[in-house]
Amino acid sequence: MTDLHRLSVREIAEGLAQGKFSSRELTEHYLKRIAKIDAHVQSYVTVTAEQAFVQADAADALRKAGNATFLTGIPIAHKDIFCTQGIKTTAGSKILDNFISPYDATVVTKGKDAGLVTLGKVNMDEFAMGSTSESSYFGATKNPWALDHVPGGSSGGSAAAVAADLAPFATGTDTGGSIRQPASFCGLTGLKPTYGRVSRFGMIAYASSLDQGGPMARSAEDCAYLMNVMAGHDAKDSTSMEKDVDDYVANLNGTSVKGLRIGIPKQYFNVQGLDAEVKARVEESLKKLEEMGAVLVEIDLNMTDAYVPTYYLIAPAEASSNLQRFDGVRYGYRCENPVDLMDLYKRSRSEGFGKEVQRRILIGTYALSAGYYDAYYVKAQKVRRLIQQDFLKAFESVDVIAAPSAPTTAYKIGANLSPTEMYLGDIYTLAVNLAGLPAINAPVGFDKENLPVGLQLIGNYWSESQLLSVVHQYQQATDWHSKRAAIAEENA
Ligand code: GLN
């Protein structure tokens, strides 16, 4: 079979169950594609072929014995921020080049328990700081829709791998948009769950009060299958919620678009820098939802101007604290011939961290230092609360809130935006993390250059089922999610 990569997750599962192909055949098919096509896309940092075949054979044996579950034997790619026992975990950084974790992240363990086959680890911005994946020590990943464009970031490797059909689905993480924005740039569906829904154990920390893992795939249905694997309480993560998990697949038809009140924040559609074509595609998708019975309600989100400054204070502050552990002593990169301990710290960190990471450590350390703590960090926390209240108020009158996921389509590689230009591109995604809310990106069309545009739907706390369901209804009525980049059409 030459077109296994065109199947949806459900179709793969059914094919495996019916014995149309084995997990080994499927795994081999994907590994062949990676060997041929990923030379152009560069989404994988590490390909784990040997282990993948062992897992695939184990999956086939389970199935033979009648012990397979629905997803047993399906391949997956993990963002290189999730620790994998015995396999390198780099977080896109030189400082962790050759770091091999002694344990698996909970998300990885859950994947293994569900019988998923790990194809490898995919690229990302260094420590998930960025919006292009260019800050990776391992080089820039390419957007499958246009190889001279970025796939977005930080989960750019996850997005590019799925968009080029080099994995049926992938894990991502989202601290300020890193699932939704690359999903938008690569024409995929990606869900950022409510803070606390997916365990952060073994996920290398960027900004702990904002970080959240989630699924990236072609459709809401495919995301729902992966969400069923990833979600749930974990005793090893004190911020994970002890709350029953929905069956996201069973609920795909649980929400009707008919009568759904979709909030349209006035402020969002007047943002300077919102590309006219992005705006047009998003408005067309809202029109479609309206035709399907949704009610569009104009709302106010008055704190919009505060999103970027608030996030770019809190996230670097937490990062500066989280990244202290990378000091060249116990693991990770160590400089050559240190003269004393201070020299070892300084040079290991200066040589091991890239420019953007160093910038954020400096900003964050400054904001947390005595004398500035109240003026910056405490102030930002207060504004964060106001941003959250703004959303809660909005959810008194609407069910979901619509926005673009990003003000533009994918940038050119090497566009060399200044840090502030880059940060402003996160305007639509940051507030969701500051408030801890769930949000989803759905592909809704293309610009003139044939680059994908994404619609973001933001939900109230724990409304992942609703978001997936609304996007699923939309995807039953449209086919943007099934469009494929030319490179994905290539056979290995
Ligand atoms: N682009 C944002 C940043 O650079 C968000 C990144 C993320 O969600 N990990 O911080």
mmCIF file of N, CA, C and O in Angstrom, residues 14 61 77 159 167 283 299 332 334 338 350 361 392 404 460 478:
data_model
loop_
_atom_site.group_PDB
_atom_site.id
_atom_site.type_symbol
_atom_site.label_atom_id
_atom_site.label_comp_id
_atom_site.label_asym_id
_atom_site.label_seq_id
_atom_site.Cartn_x
_atom_site.Cartn_y
_atom_site.Cartn_z
ATOM 1 N N GLU A 14 -9.077 1.356 12.091
ATOM 2 C CA GLU A 14 -9.982 0.354 11.506
ATOM 3 C C GLU A 14 -9.206 -0.606 10.596
ATOM 4 O O GLU A 14 -9.460 -1.819 10.611
ATOM 5 N N ALA A 61 1.680 -8.148 18.026
ATOM 6 C CA ALA A 61 1.518 -9.344 18.866
ATOM 7 C C ALA A 61 0.301 -9.193 19.790
ATOM 8 O O ALA A 61 -0.493 -10.126 19.953
ATOM 9 N N ALA A 77 4.570 11.208 16.595
ATOM 10 C CA ALA A 77 5.818 11.953 16.796
ATOM 11 C C ALA A 77 5.664 12.790 18.059
ATOM 12 O O ALA A 77 4.604 13.380 18.278
ATOM 13 N N ALA A 159 4.066 20.321 13.814
ATOM 14 C CA ALA A 159 3.149 20.773 12.764
ATOM 15 C C ALA A 159 3.656 20.343 11.391
ATOM 16 O O ALA A 159 2.892 19.822 10.572
ATOM 17 N N ALA A 167 3.817 11.785 10.052
ATOM 18 C CA ALA A 167 3.239 11.203 11.262
ATOM 19 C C ALA A 167 1.742 11.484 11.192
ATOM 20 O O ALA A 167 1.347 12.534 10.700
ATOM 21 N N GLU A 283 -13.330 35.657 8.715
ATOM 22 C CA GLU A 283 -14.722 36.127 8.637
ATOM 23 C C GLU A 283 -15.576 35.181 7.790
ATOM 24 O O GLU A 283 -16.741 34.922 8.118
ATOM 25 N N ILE A 299 -18.558 41.214 21.187
ATOM 26 C CA ILE A 299 -18.228 41.375 22.612
ATOM 27 C C ILE A 299 -17.004 42.291 22.770
ATOM 28 O O ILE A 299 -16.310 42.578 21.803
ATOM 29 N N GLY A 332 23.822 17.854 30.724
ATOM 30 C CA GLY A 332 23.798 18.873 29.686
ATOM 31 C C GLY A 332 25.188 19.338 29.325
ATOM 32 O O GLY A 332 26.202 18.792 29.772
ATOM 33 N N ARG A 334 28.671 21.159 28.995
ATOM 34 C CA ARG A 334 29.641 21.777 29.909
ATOM 35 C C ARG A 334 30.766 22.366 29.066
ATOM 36 O O ARG A 334 31.267 21.717 28.143
ATOM 37 N N PRO A 338 37.025 24.637 32.380
ATOM 38 C CA PRO A 338 36.676 25.760 33.271
ATOM 39 C C PRO A 338 37.790 25.994 34.302
ATOM 40 O O PRO A 338 38.393 25.022 34.777
ATOM 41 N N SER A 350 26.537 30.509 28.726
ATOM 42 C CA SER A 350 26.691 31.426 27.580
ATOM 43 C C SER A 350 26.871 30.647 26.285
ATOM 44 O O SER A 350 26.346 31.023 25.241
ATOM 45 N N ILE A 361 16.121 35.069 29.759
ATOM 46 C CA ILE A 361 16.658 34.860 31.104
ATOM 47 C C ILE A 361 17.022 36.228 31.701
ATOM 48 O O ILE A 361 16.743 36.508 32.873
ATOM 49 N N LEU A 392 -13.942 35.777 31.716
ATOM 50 C CA LEU A 392 -15.047 35.188 32.477
ATOM 51 C C LEU A 392 -16.322 35.990 32.275
ATOM 52 O O LEU A 392 -17.409 35.434 32.155
ATOM 53 N N PRO A 404 -8.629 35.187 15.090
ATOM 54 C CA PRO A 404 -7.607 34.532 14.286
ATOM 55 C C PRO A 404 -6.647 33.834 15.265
ATOM 56 O O PRO A 404 -6.609 34.198 16.439
ATOM 57 N N ASN A 460 -14.610 28.157 27.470
ATOM 58 C CA ASN A 460 -14.532 28.324 28.917
ATOM 59 C C ASN A 460 -13.762 27.128 29.503
ATOM 60 O O ASN A 460 -13.488 26.161 28.795
ATOM 61 N N THR A 478 -17.107 21.324 5.636
ATOM 62 C CA THR A 478 -16.088 21.971 4.788
ATOM 63 C C THR A 478 -14.931 20.979 4.583
ATOM 64 O O THR A 478 -14.897 19.931 5.231
#
